[in-house]
Amino acid sequence: MLSVIDCYCYVNLSIYNPAAYFTVLFGELIFLHSDEYTHRQPSFIDFDHTLSLTHAGAYLNLDDIIASSERTSCRLRVTLPGLAPLLLSDATNGSANQTHEAADSEETENRVQLDVPAGTKLELPVWLAVALGSGRRQLLSVDVPLIYRDAFAEVFDADPCVVDLRRKAPYYYMLLCTLLNLEVTKVGQIADTAARVFQTRMRYVMNAALNASRQDTLFSTSKLDNLEMALFRIGQSDRIRIERWTVRHEDKIEPAAQLKTLLAQSQSKRIRSLVEPNLTDIS
């Protein structure tokens, strides 16, 4: 398992090219499938591996589904026929209330009301906006969520620890992995900002995990997003294990099996060297 200090040192490498290595850097932060976890009793931190960005975009990853369901503003580039009742919350189906005596002109007008004209501004989930706004045929232009815009970028540049990601963007890093698929000019700049934010906030997470008492835990974690909370739990769990080891609450440390074999062989040789001279004297 990566310790908090290892994660911090690894993320420091992103200062050279954070945009290119963003997914790789954050994807290796939480890896709870190592052999050292097989002998432990199950705990709630063992299920945090779904927050790892190596699982971003996985079909059955519930955290990725929740993150990509956040709505963002979009603007249509083409007209979508017959989708107004589905995409527009205030759209009504005029043909449902239409009487049999309505004129042909009224039917045409109601039919037009069912279409979503080009230039309409919509609020769509990120997963749907990315699917329609990327690729060869881009049906709409996507605006990134508010937390990734220039207004928050200035706040992040001043002091990233001030922003309450728990309230404004609980899946800040995982949602950004989905937005990287968009062909937006500012995606690289957003990734650079997120890398700097993580580097700075990681110091705070380390200090909180290693030094915060039980009374200060709620205050220390009130502004962390879900990925940072998972790293906090890992660091806090390791700190508790070290404290238990120092007071001898853990299992007794024993030498490895190979070392035991070497000790037994050396001990038998020593006994043989002591016994053989005595046997020669007797004979």
PDB file of C-alpha atoms in Angstrom:
ATOM      1  CA  MET A   1       0.000   0.000   0.000  1.00  0.00           C
ATOM      2  CA  LEU A   2       1.180   3.496  -0.782  1.00  0.00           C
ATOM      3  CA  SER A   3       1.700   5.563   2.331  1.00  0.00           C
ATOM      4  CA  VAL A   4       0.663   9.195   2.492  1.00  0.00           C
ATOM      5  CA  ILE A   5       4.287  10.312   2.231  1.00  0.00           C
ATOM      6  CA  ASP A   6       4.862   8.088  -0.820  1.00  0.00           C
ATOM      7  CA  CYS A   7       1.781   9.576  -2.489  1.00  0.00           C
ATOM      8  CA  TYR A   8       2.989  13.104  -1.816  1.00  0.00           C
ATOM      9  CA  CYS A   9       6.463  12.418  -3.216  1.00  0.00           C
ATOM     10  CA  TYR A  10       4.994  10.708  -6.268  1.00  0.00           C
ATOM     11  CA  VAL A  11       2.642  13.587  -7.037  1.00  0.00           C
ATOM     12  CA  ASN A  12       5.533  16.059  -6.876  1.00  0.00           C
ATOM     13  CA  LEU A  13       6.715  14.581 -10.178  1.00  0.00           C
ATOM     14  CA  SER A  14       3.726  16.157 -11.898  1.00  0.00           C
ATOM     15  CA  ILE A  15       5.291  19.592 -11.660  1.00  0.00           C
ATOM     16  CA  TYR A  16       7.164  18.853 -14.892  1.00  0.00           C
ATOM     17  CA  ASN A  17       4.122  17.935 -16.999  1.00  0.00           C
ATOM     18  CA  PRO A  18       0.990  17.673 -14.862  1.00  0.00           C
ATOM     19  CA  ALA A  19      -1.468  17.712 -17.744  1.00  0.00           C
ATOM     20  CA  ALA A  20       0.066  14.687 -19.461  1.00  0.00           C
ATOM     21  CA  TYR A  21       0.502  12.647 -16.281  1.00  0.00           C
ATOM     22  CA  PHE A  22      -2.671  13.652 -14.452  1.00  0.00           C
ATOM     23  CA  THR A  23      -4.521  10.383 -14.820  1.00  0.00           C
ATOM     24  CA  VAL A  24      -1.424   8.298 -14.075  1.00  0.00           C
ATOM     25  CA  LEU A  25      -0.460  10.302 -11.005  1.00  0.00           C
ATOM     26  CA  PHE A  26      -3.821  10.226  -9.321  1.00  0.00           C
ATOM     27  CA  GLY A  27      -4.657   6.740 -10.528  1.00  0.00           C
ATOM     28  CA  GLU A  28      -1.980   5.186  -8.342  1.00  0.00           C
ATOM     29  CA  LEU A  29      -2.976   6.918  -5.113  1.00  0.00           C
ATOM     30  CA  ILE A  30      -5.306   4.304  -3.621  1.00  0.00           C
ATOM     31  CA  PHE A  31      -4.381   0.683  -4.263  1.00  0.00           C
ATOM     32  CA  LEU A  32      -5.761  -1.604  -1.594  1.00  0.00           C
ATOM     33  CA  HIS A  33      -5.341  -4.970  -3.316  1.00  0.00           C
ATOM     34  CA  SER A  34      -1.791  -5.617  -2.131  1.00  0.00           C
ATOM     35  CA  ASP A  35      -0.826  -8.815  -0.289  1.00  0.00           C
ATOM     36  CA  GLU A  36      -0.370  -7.030   3.013  1.00  0.00           C
ATOM     37  CA  TYR A  37      -4.147  -6.542   3.218  1.00  0.00           C
ATOM     38  CA  THR A  38      -5.052 -10.201   2.822  1.00  0.00           C
ATOM     39  CA  HIS A  39      -4.395 -11.083   6.479  1.00  0.00           C
ATOM     40  CA  ARG A  40      -6.269  -8.108   7.903  1.00  0.00           C
ATOM     41  CA  GLN A  41      -9.826  -8.070   9.114  1.00  0.00           C
ATOM     42  CA  PRO A  42     -12.249  -6.273   6.776  1.00  0.00           C
ATOM     43  CA  SER A  43     -12.695  -2.571   7.491  1.00  0.00           C
ATOM     44  CA  PHE A  44     -14.409   0.307   5.752  1.00  0.00           C
ATOM     45  CA  ILE A  45     -11.176   1.579   4.157  1.00  0.00           C
ATOM     46  CA  ASP A  46     -10.801  -1.679   2.225  1.00  0.00           C
ATOM     47  CA  PHE A  47     -13.704  -0.590   0.018  1.00  0.00           C
ATOM     48  CA  ASP A  48     -12.192   2.783  -0.918  1.00  0.00           C
ATOM     49  CA  HIS A  49     -10.412   1.277  -3.926  1.00  0.00           C
ATOM     50  CA  THR A  50     -13.375   2.342  -6.105  1.00  0.00           C
ATOM     51  CA  LEU A  51     -12.287   5.951  -5.527  1.00  0.00           C
ATOM     52  CA  SER A  52      -8.977   5.247  -7.240  1.00  0.00           C
ATOM     53  CA  LEU A  53      -8.813   7.043 -10.552  1.00  0.00           C
ATOM     54  CA  THR A  54      -7.545   3.867 -12.193  1.00  0.00           C
ATOM     55  CA  HIS A  55     -11.214   2.796 -11.988  1.00  0.00           C
ATOM     56  CA  ALA A  56     -12.526   6.047 -13.504  1.00  0.00           C
ATOM     57  CA  GLY A  57     -14.869   5.251 -16.376  1.00  0.00           C
ATOM     58  CA  ALA A  58     -15.465   1.661 -15.259  1.00  0.00           C
ATOM     59  CA  TYR A  59     -18.966   0.505 -16.139  1.00  0.00           C
ATOM     60  CA  LEU A  60     -19.884  -0.764 -12.660  1.00  0.00           C
ATOM     61  CA  ASN A  61     -18.010   1.848 -10.616  1.00  0.00           C
ATOM     62  CA  LEU A  62     -20.697   3.525  -8.507  1.00  0.00           C
ATOM     63  CA  ASP A  63     -18.419   6.413  -7.548  1.00  0.00           C
ATOM     64  CA  ASP A  64     -17.771   7.176 -11.211  1.00  0.00           C
ATOM     65  CA  ILE A  65     -21.501   6.986 -11.955  1.00  0.00           C
ATOM     66  CA  ILE A  66     -22.296   9.449  -9.156  1.00  0.00           C
ATOM     67  CA  ALA A  67     -19.478  11.775 -10.208  1.00  0.00           C
ATOM     68  CA  SER A  68     -20.477  11.860 -13.883  1.00  0.00           C
ATOM     69  CA  SER A  69     -24.161  12.445 -13.043  1.00  0.00           C
ATOM     70  CA  GLU A  70     -23.441  16.039 -12.023  1.00  0.00           C
ATOM     71  CA  ARG A  71     -25.133  18.475 -14.378  1.00  0.00           C
ATOM     72  CA  THR A  72     -23.321  21.062 -16.457  1.00  0.00           C
ATOM     73  CA  SER A  73     -24.498  23.721 -18.889  1.00  0.00           C
ATOM     74  CA  CYS A  74     -24.390  23.028 -22.647  1.00  0.00           C
ATOM     75  CA  ARG A  75     -25.455  24.838 -25.814  1.00  0.00           C
ATOM     76  CA  LEU A  76     -26.877  23.004 -28.822  1.00  0.00           C
ATOM     77  CA  ARG A  77     -25.218  23.388 -32.208  1.00  0.00           C
ATOM     78  CA  VAL A  78     -27.969  21.610 -34.148  1.00  0.00           C
ATOM     79  CA  THR A  79     -31.739  21.260 -33.855  1.00  0.00           C
ATOM     80  CA  LEU A  80     -32.976  18.148 -32.062  1.00  0.00           C
ATOM     81  CA  PRO A  81     -36.418  17.130 -33.376  1.00  0.00           C
ATOM     82  CA  GLY A  82     -39.043  15.889 -30.935  1.00  0.00           C
ATOM     83  CA  LEU A  83     -36.844  15.989 -27.815  1.00  0.00           C
ATOM     84  CA  ALA A  84     -38.229  19.094 -26.096  1.00  0.00           C
ATOM     85  CA  PRO A  85     -40.331  17.131 -23.550  1.00  0.00           C
ATOM     86  CA  LEU A  86     -37.251  15.097 -22.647  1.00  0.00           C
ATOM     87  CA  LEU A  87     -34.567  17.794 -22.524  1.00  0.00           C
ATOM     88  CA  LEU A  88     -36.539  20.905 -21.554  1.00  0.00           C
ATOM     89  CA  SER A  89     -38.185  20.825 -18.143  1.00  0.00           C
ATOM     90  CA  ASP A  90     -40.704  23.544 -19.048  1.00  0.00           C
ATOM     91  CA  ALA A  91     -41.640  21.976 -22.381  1.00  0.00           C
ATOM     92  CA  THR A  92     -45.160  20.665 -22.780  1.00  0.00           C
ATOM     93  CA  ASN A  93     -46.535  18.316 -25.355  1.00  0.00           C
ATOM     94  CA  GLY A  94     -48.948  20.471 -27.293  1.00  0.00           C
ATOM     95  CA  SER A  95     -50.296  17.573 -29.281  1.00  0.00           C
ATOM     96  CA  ALA A  96     -51.567  15.847 -26.122  1.00  0.00           C
ATOM     97  CA  ASN A  97     -54.107  18.618 -25.448  1.00  0.00           C
ATOM     98  CA  GLN A  98     -54.934  19.166 -29.063  1.00  0.00           C
ATOM     99  CA  THR A  99     -58.529  18.575 -30.088  1.00  0.00           C
ATOM    100  CA  HIS A 100     -59.640  16.801 -33.245  1.00  0.00           C
ATOM    101  CA  GLU A 101     -60.989  20.083 -34.634  1.00  0.00           C
ATOM    102  CA  ALA A 102     -57.567  21.866 -34.543  1.00  0.00           C
ATOM    103  CA  ALA A 103     -56.397  23.419 -37.786  1.00  0.00           C
ATOM    104  CA  ASP A 104     -53.360  22.248 -39.757  1.00  0.00           C
ATOM    105  CA  SER A 105     -51.505  25.442 -38.835  1.00  0.00           C
ATOM    106  CA  GLU A 106     -51.929  24.730 -35.120  1.00  0.00           C
ATOM    107  CA  GLU A 107     -50.624  21.189 -35.602  1.00  0.00           C
ATOM    108  CA  THR A 108     -47.532  22.523 -37.340  1.00  0.00           C
ATOM    109  CA  GLU A 109     -46.955  25.046 -34.537  1.00  0.00           C
ATOM    110  CA  ASN A 110     -47.265  22.362 -31.866  1.00  0.00           C
ATOM    111  CA  ARG A 111     -44.876  20.155 -33.797  1.00  0.00           C
ATOM    112  CA  VAL A 112     -42.296  22.948 -33.861  1.00  0.00           C
ATOM    113  CA  GLN A 113     -42.647  23.337 -30.086  1.00  0.00           C
ATOM    114  CA  LEU A 114     -41.521  19.723 -29.670  1.00  0.00           C
ATOM    115  CA  ASP A 115     -38.192  20.441 -31.365  1.00  0.00           C
ATOM    116  CA  VAL A 116     -35.195  21.805 -29.485  1.00  0.00           C
ATOM    117  CA  PRO A 117     -33.731  24.580 -31.679  1.00  0.00           C
ATOM    118  CA  ALA A 118     -30.027  25.175 -32.158  1.00  0.00           C
ATOM    119  CA  GLY A 119     -28.529  27.590 -29.653  1.00  0.00           C
ATOM    120  CA  THR A 120     -30.704  26.362 -26.775  1.00  0.00           C
ATOM    121  CA  LYS A 121     -28.937  26.218 -23.433  1.00  0.00           C
ATOM    122  CA  LEU A 122     -29.438  22.931 -21.562  1.00  0.00           C
ATOM    123  CA  GLU A 123     -28.429  21.418 -18.241  1.00  0.00           C
ATOM    124  CA  LEU A 124     -27.249  17.857 -18.914  1.00  0.00           C
ATOM    125  CA  PRO A 125     -25.375  15.233 -16.890  1.00  0.00           C
ATOM    126  CA  VAL A 126     -21.658  15.239 -17.565  1.00  0.00           C
ATOM    127  CA  TRP A 127     -21.675  11.710 -18.994  1.00  0.00           C
ATOM    128  CA  LEU A 128     -24.328  12.671 -21.564  1.00  0.00           C
ATOM    129  CA  ALA A 129     -22.697  16.016 -22.346  1.00  0.00           C
ATOM    130  CA  VAL A 130     -19.342  14.324 -22.964  1.00  0.00           C
ATOM    131  CA  ALA A 131     -20.955  11.714 -25.228  1.00  0.00           C
ATOM    132  CA  LEU A 132     -22.735  14.351 -27.331  1.00  0.00           C
ATOM    133  CA  GLY A 133     -20.026  16.995 -27.246  1.00  0.00           C
ATOM    134  CA  SER A 134     -16.991  14.907 -28.192  1.00  0.00           C
ATOM    135  CA  GLY A 135     -16.028  12.818 -31.171  1.00  0.00           C
ATOM    136  CA  ARG A 136     -16.397  13.537 -34.866  1.00  0.00           C
ATOM    137  CA  ARG A 137     -19.947  14.932 -34.720  1.00  0.00           C
ATOM    138  CA  GLN A 138     -20.242  17.398 -31.861  1.00  0.00           C
ATOM    139  CA  LEU A 139     -23.929  18.112 -31.300  1.00  0.00           C
ATOM    140  CA  LEU A 140     -23.350  20.640 -28.539  1.00  0.00           C
ATOM    141  CA  SER A 141     -20.693  22.742 -26.858  1.00  0.00           C
ATOM    142  CA  VAL A 142     -20.028  21.923 -23.210  1.00  0.00           C
ATOM    143  CA  ASP A 143     -19.221  24.373 -20.447  1.00  0.00           C
ATOM    144  CA  VAL A 144     -17.161  22.856 -17.651  1.00  0.00           C
ATOM    145  CA  PRO A 145     -18.745  22.873 -14.164  1.00  0.00           C
ATOM    146  CA  LEU A 146     -18.327  25.984 -12.049  1.00  0.00           C
ATOM    147  CA  ILE A 147     -15.616  24.486  -9.822  1.00  0.00           C
ATOM    148  CA  TYR A 148     -13.274  24.205 -12.855  1.00  0.00           C
ATOM    149  CA  ARG A 149     -13.789  27.739 -14.199  1.00  0.00           C
ATOM    150  CA  ASP A 150     -11.543  30.773 -13.921  1.00  0.00           C
ATOM    151  CA  ALA A 151     -13.319  32.154 -10.848  1.00  0.00           C
ATOM    152  CA  PHE A 152     -12.307  29.163  -8.746  1.00  0.00           C
ATOM    153  CA  ALA A 153      -8.912  28.915 -10.458  1.00  0.00           C
ATOM    154  CA  GLU A 154      -7.999  32.264  -8.925  1.00  0.00           C
ATOM    155  CA  VAL A 155      -9.080  31.041  -5.487  1.00  0.00           C
ATOM    156  CA  PHE A 156      -7.070  27.846  -5.923  1.00  0.00           C
ATOM    157  CA  ASP A 157      -4.005  29.859  -6.892  1.00  0.00           C
ATOM    158  CA  ALA A 158      -4.345  31.922  -3.706  1.00  0.00           C
ATOM    159  CA  ASP A 159      -4.971  29.094  -1.202  1.00  0.00           C
ATOM    160  CA  PRO A 160      -6.324  25.695  -2.333  1.00  0.00           C
ATOM    161  CA  CYS A 161      -7.033  24.599   1.247  1.00  0.00           C
ATOM    162  CA  VAL A 162      -9.707  27.282   1.672  1.00  0.00           C
ATOM    163  CA  VAL A 163     -12.103  25.752  -0.884  1.00  0.00           C
ATOM    164  CA  ASP A 164     -14.728  23.418   0.590  1.00  0.00           C
ATOM    165  CA  LEU A 165     -14.610  20.580  -1.935  1.00  0.00           C
ATOM    166  CA  ARG A 166     -16.905  18.458   0.230  1.00  0.00           C
ATOM    167  CA  ARG A 167     -19.772  20.878  -0.455  1.00  0.00           C
ATOM    168  CA  LYS A 168     -18.908  22.232  -3.911  1.00  0.00           C
ATOM    169  CA  ALA A 169     -17.359  19.193  -5.654  1.00  0.00           C
ATOM    170  CA  PRO A 170     -17.211  15.956  -3.617  1.00  0.00           C
ATOM    171  CA  TYR A 171     -15.794  14.124  -6.676  1.00  0.00           C
ATOM    172  CA  TYR A 172     -13.472  16.898  -7.844  1.00  0.00           C
ATOM    173  CA  TYR A 173     -10.646  14.682  -9.157  1.00  0.00           C
ATOM    174  CA  MET A 174     -12.761  11.826 -10.517  1.00  0.00           C
ATOM    175  CA  LEU A 175     -15.078  14.164 -12.429  1.00  0.00           C
ATOM    176  CA  LEU A 176     -12.057  15.815 -14.024  1.00  0.00           C
ATOM    177  CA  CYS A 177     -11.003  12.451 -15.486  1.00  0.00           C
ATOM    178  CA  THR A 178     -14.324  12.386 -17.352  1.00  0.00           C
ATOM    179  CA  LEU A 179     -13.917  15.980 -18.528  1.00  0.00           C
ATOM    180  CA  LEU A 180     -10.494  15.162 -19.997  1.00  0.00           C
ATOM    181  CA  ASN A 181     -12.332  13.463 -22.886  1.00  0.00           C
ATOM    182  CA  LEU A 182     -13.768  16.805 -23.988  1.00  0.00           C
ATOM    183  CA  GLU A 183     -12.129  18.773 -26.775  1.00  0.00           C
ATOM    184  CA  VAL A 184     -12.033  21.982 -24.741  1.00  0.00           C
ATOM    185  CA  THR A 185      -9.125  24.377 -25.051  1.00  0.00           C
ATOM    186  CA  LYS A 186      -8.858  24.871 -21.294  1.00  0.00           C
ATOM    187  CA  VAL A 187      -8.724  21.193 -20.323  1.00  0.00           C
ATOM    188  CA  GLY A 188      -4.927  21.255 -20.040  1.00  0.00           C
ATOM    189  CA  GLN A 189      -5.052  24.373 -17.888  1.00  0.00           C
ATOM    190  CA  ILE A 190      -7.705  22.788 -15.660  1.00  0.00           C
ATOM    191  CA  ALA A 191      -5.543  19.677 -15.239  1.00  0.00           C
ATOM    192  CA  ASP A 192      -2.544  21.838 -14.292  1.00  0.00           C
ATOM    193  CA  THR A 193      -4.626  23.635 -11.675  1.00  0.00           C
ATOM    194  CA  ALA A 194      -5.943  20.345 -10.271  1.00  0.00           C
ATOM    195  CA  ALA A 195      -2.397  18.973  -9.967  1.00  0.00           C
ATOM    196  CA  ARG A 196      -1.279  22.049  -8.014  1.00  0.00           C
ATOM    197  CA  VAL A 197      -4.396  21.850  -5.851  1.00  0.00           C
ATOM    198  CA  PHE A 198      -3.686  18.230  -4.988  1.00  0.00           C
ATOM    199  CA  GLN A 199      -0.031  18.884  -4.181  1.00  0.00           C
ATOM    200  CA  THR A 200      -0.942  21.645  -1.745  1.00  0.00           C
ATOM    201  CA  ARG A 201      -3.933  19.946  -0.159  1.00  0.00           C
ATOM    202  CA  MET A 202      -1.959  16.713   0.204  1.00  0.00           C
ATOM    203  CA  ARG A 203       0.248  18.367   2.821  1.00  0.00           C
ATOM    204  CA  TYR A 204      -2.871  19.263   4.785  1.00  0.00           C
ATOM    205  CA  VAL A 205      -4.225  15.714   4.455  1.00  0.00           C
ATOM    206  CA  MET A 206      -0.904  14.287   5.710  1.00  0.00           C
ATOM    207  CA  ASN A 207      -0.817  16.557   8.738  1.00  0.00           C
ATOM    208  CA  ALA A 208      -4.445  15.836   9.571  1.00  0.00           C
ATOM    209  CA  ALA A 209      -4.049  12.071   9.195  1.00  0.00           C
ATOM    210  CA  LEU A 210      -0.873  11.821  11.271  1.00  0.00           C
ATOM    211  CA  ASN A 211      -1.527  14.452  13.934  1.00  0.00           C
ATOM    212  CA  ALA A 212      -5.271  15.066  14.295  1.00  0.00           C
ATOM    213  CA  SER A 213      -6.881  13.741  17.462  1.00  0.00           C
ATOM    214  CA  ARG A 214     -10.314  12.164  17.609  1.00  0.00           C
ATOM    215  CA  GLN A 215     -11.837  15.495  18.622  1.00  0.00           C
ATOM    216  CA  ASP A 216     -10.264  17.352  15.693  1.00  0.00           C
ATOM    217  CA  THR A 217     -11.020  14.752  13.016  1.00  0.00           C
ATOM    218  CA  LEU A 218     -14.410  16.172  12.027  1.00  0.00           C
ATOM    219  CA  PHE A 219     -13.021  19.692  11.695  1.00  0.00           C
ATOM    220  CA  SER A 220      -9.949  18.499   9.797  1.00  0.00           C
ATOM    221  CA  THR A 221     -11.930  16.560   7.201  1.00  0.00           C
ATOM    222  CA  SER A 222     -14.852  18.942   6.726  1.00  0.00           C
ATOM    223  CA  LYS A 223     -13.442  20.380   3.459  1.00  0.00           C
ATOM    224  CA  LEU A 224     -11.960  17.227   1.901  1.00  0.00           C
ATOM    225  CA  ASP A 225     -13.416  15.581  -1.169  1.00  0.00           C
ATOM    226  CA  ASN A 226     -14.027  11.834  -1.269  1.00  0.00           C
ATOM    227  CA  LEU A 227     -10.613  10.935  -2.708  1.00  0.00           C
ATOM    228  CA  GLU A 228      -8.832  13.038  -0.091  1.00  0.00           C
ATOM    229  CA  MET A 229     -11.003  11.471   2.610  1.00  0.00           C
ATOM    230  CA  ALA A 230      -9.925   8.009   1.463  1.00  0.00           C
ATOM    231  CA  LEU A 231      -6.263   9.046   1.689  1.00  0.00           C
ATOM    232  CA  PHE A 232      -6.943  10.516   5.123  1.00  0.00           C
ATOM    233  CA  ARG A 233      -8.417   7.205   6.312  1.00  0.00           C
ATOM    234  CA  ILE A 234      -5.396   5.315   4.969  1.00  0.00           C
ATOM    235  CA  GLY A 235      -2.975   7.599   6.798  1.00  0.00           C
ATOM    236  CA  GLN A 236      -5.004   7.530  10.000  1.00  0.00           C
ATOM    237  CA  SER A 237      -5.252   3.736   9.893  1.00  0.00           C
ATOM    238  CA  ASP A 238      -1.480   3.420   9.478  1.00  0.00           C
ATOM    239  CA  ARG A 239      -0.920   5.827  12.363  1.00  0.00           C
ATOM    240  CA  ILE A 240      -3.174   3.749  14.620  1.00  0.00           C
ATOM    241  CA  ARG A 241      -1.355   0.565  13.611  1.00  0.00           C
ATOM    242  CA  ILE A 242       2.010   2.149  14.450  1.00  0.00           C
ATOM    243  CA  GLU A 243       0.684   3.280  17.832  1.00  0.00           C
ATOM    244  CA  ARG A 244      -0.599  -0.219  18.574  1.00  0.00           C
ATOM    245  CA  TRP A 245       2.743  -1.695  17.578  1.00  0.00           C
ATOM    246  CA  THR A 246       4.673   0.656  19.883  1.00  0.00           C
ATOM    247  CA  VAL A 247       2.562  -0.441  22.869  1.00  0.00           C
ATOM    248  CA  ARG A 248       2.907  -4.143  21.924  1.00  0.00           C
ATOM    249  CA  HIS A 249      -0.725  -4.653  20.930  1.00  0.00           C
ATOM    250  CA  GLU A 250       0.192  -6.212  17.616  1.00  0.00           C
ATOM    251  CA  ASP A 251       1.501  -9.732  17.044  1.00  0.00           C
ATOM    252  CA  LYS A 252       4.986 -10.618  18.161  1.00  0.00           C
ATOM    253  CA  ILE A 253       7.612 -10.029  15.494  1.00  0.00           C
ATOM    254  CA  GLU A 254       9.245 -13.311  14.510  1.00  0.00           C
ATOM    255  CA  PRO A 255      12.139 -13.999  12.145  1.00  0.00           C
ATOM    256  CA  ALA A 256      11.432 -15.219   8.662  1.00  0.00           C
ATOM    257  CA  ALA A 257      11.377 -18.943   7.903  1.00  0.00           C
ATOM    258  CA  GLN A 258      14.632 -18.771   5.945  1.00  0.00           C
ATOM    259  CA  LEU A 259      16.340 -16.997   8.819  1.00  0.00           C
ATOM    260  CA  LYS A 260      15.056 -19.638  11.237  1.00  0.00           C
ATOM    261  CA  THR A 261      16.588 -22.345   9.050  1.00  0.00           C
ATOM    262  CA  LEU A 262      19.956 -20.578   8.977  1.00  0.00           C
ATOM    263  CA  LEU A 263      19.902 -20.134  12.759  1.00  0.00           C
ATOM    264  CA  ALA A 264      19.081 -23.811  13.279  1.00  0.00           C
ATOM    265  CA  GLN A 265      21.889 -24.904  10.952  1.00  0.00           C
ATOM    266  CA  SER A 266      24.436 -22.652  12.648  1.00  0.00           C
ATOM    267  CA  GLN A 267      23.341 -23.884  16.061  1.00  0.00           C
ATOM    268  CA  SER A 268      23.651 -27.539  15.035  1.00  0.00           C
ATOM    269  CA  LYS A 269      27.135 -26.888  13.636  1.00  0.00           C
ATOM    270  CA  ARG A 270      28.165 -25.253  16.897  1.00  0.00           C
ATOM    271  CA  ILE A 271      26.894 -28.203  18.939  1.00  0.00           C
ATOM    272  CA  ARG A 272      28.668 -30.637  16.615  1.00  0.00           C
ATOM    273  CA  SER A 273      31.932 -28.706  16.943  1.00  0.00           C
ATOM    274  CA  LEU A 274      31.673 -28.894  20.739  1.00  0.00           C
ATOM    275  CA  VAL A 275      30.733 -32.581  20.908  1.00  0.00           C
ATOM    276  CA  GLU A 276      33.224 -34.048  18.424  1.00  0.00           C
ATOM    277  CA  PRO A 277      36.430 -33.047  20.373  1.00  0.00           C
ATOM    278  CA  ASN A 278      35.017 -34.642  23.522  1.00  0.00           C
ATOM    279  CA  LEU A 279      34.314 -37.873  21.654  1.00  0.00           C
ATOM    280  CA  THR A 280      37.862 -38.026  20.323  1.00  0.00           C
ATOM    281  CA  ASP A 281      39.289 -37.541  23.828  1.00  0.00           C
ATOM    282  CA  ILE A 282      37.157 -40.369  25.200  1.00  0.00           C
ATOM    283  CA  SER A 283      38.192 -42.718  22.449  1.00  0.00           C
TER     284      SER A 283
END
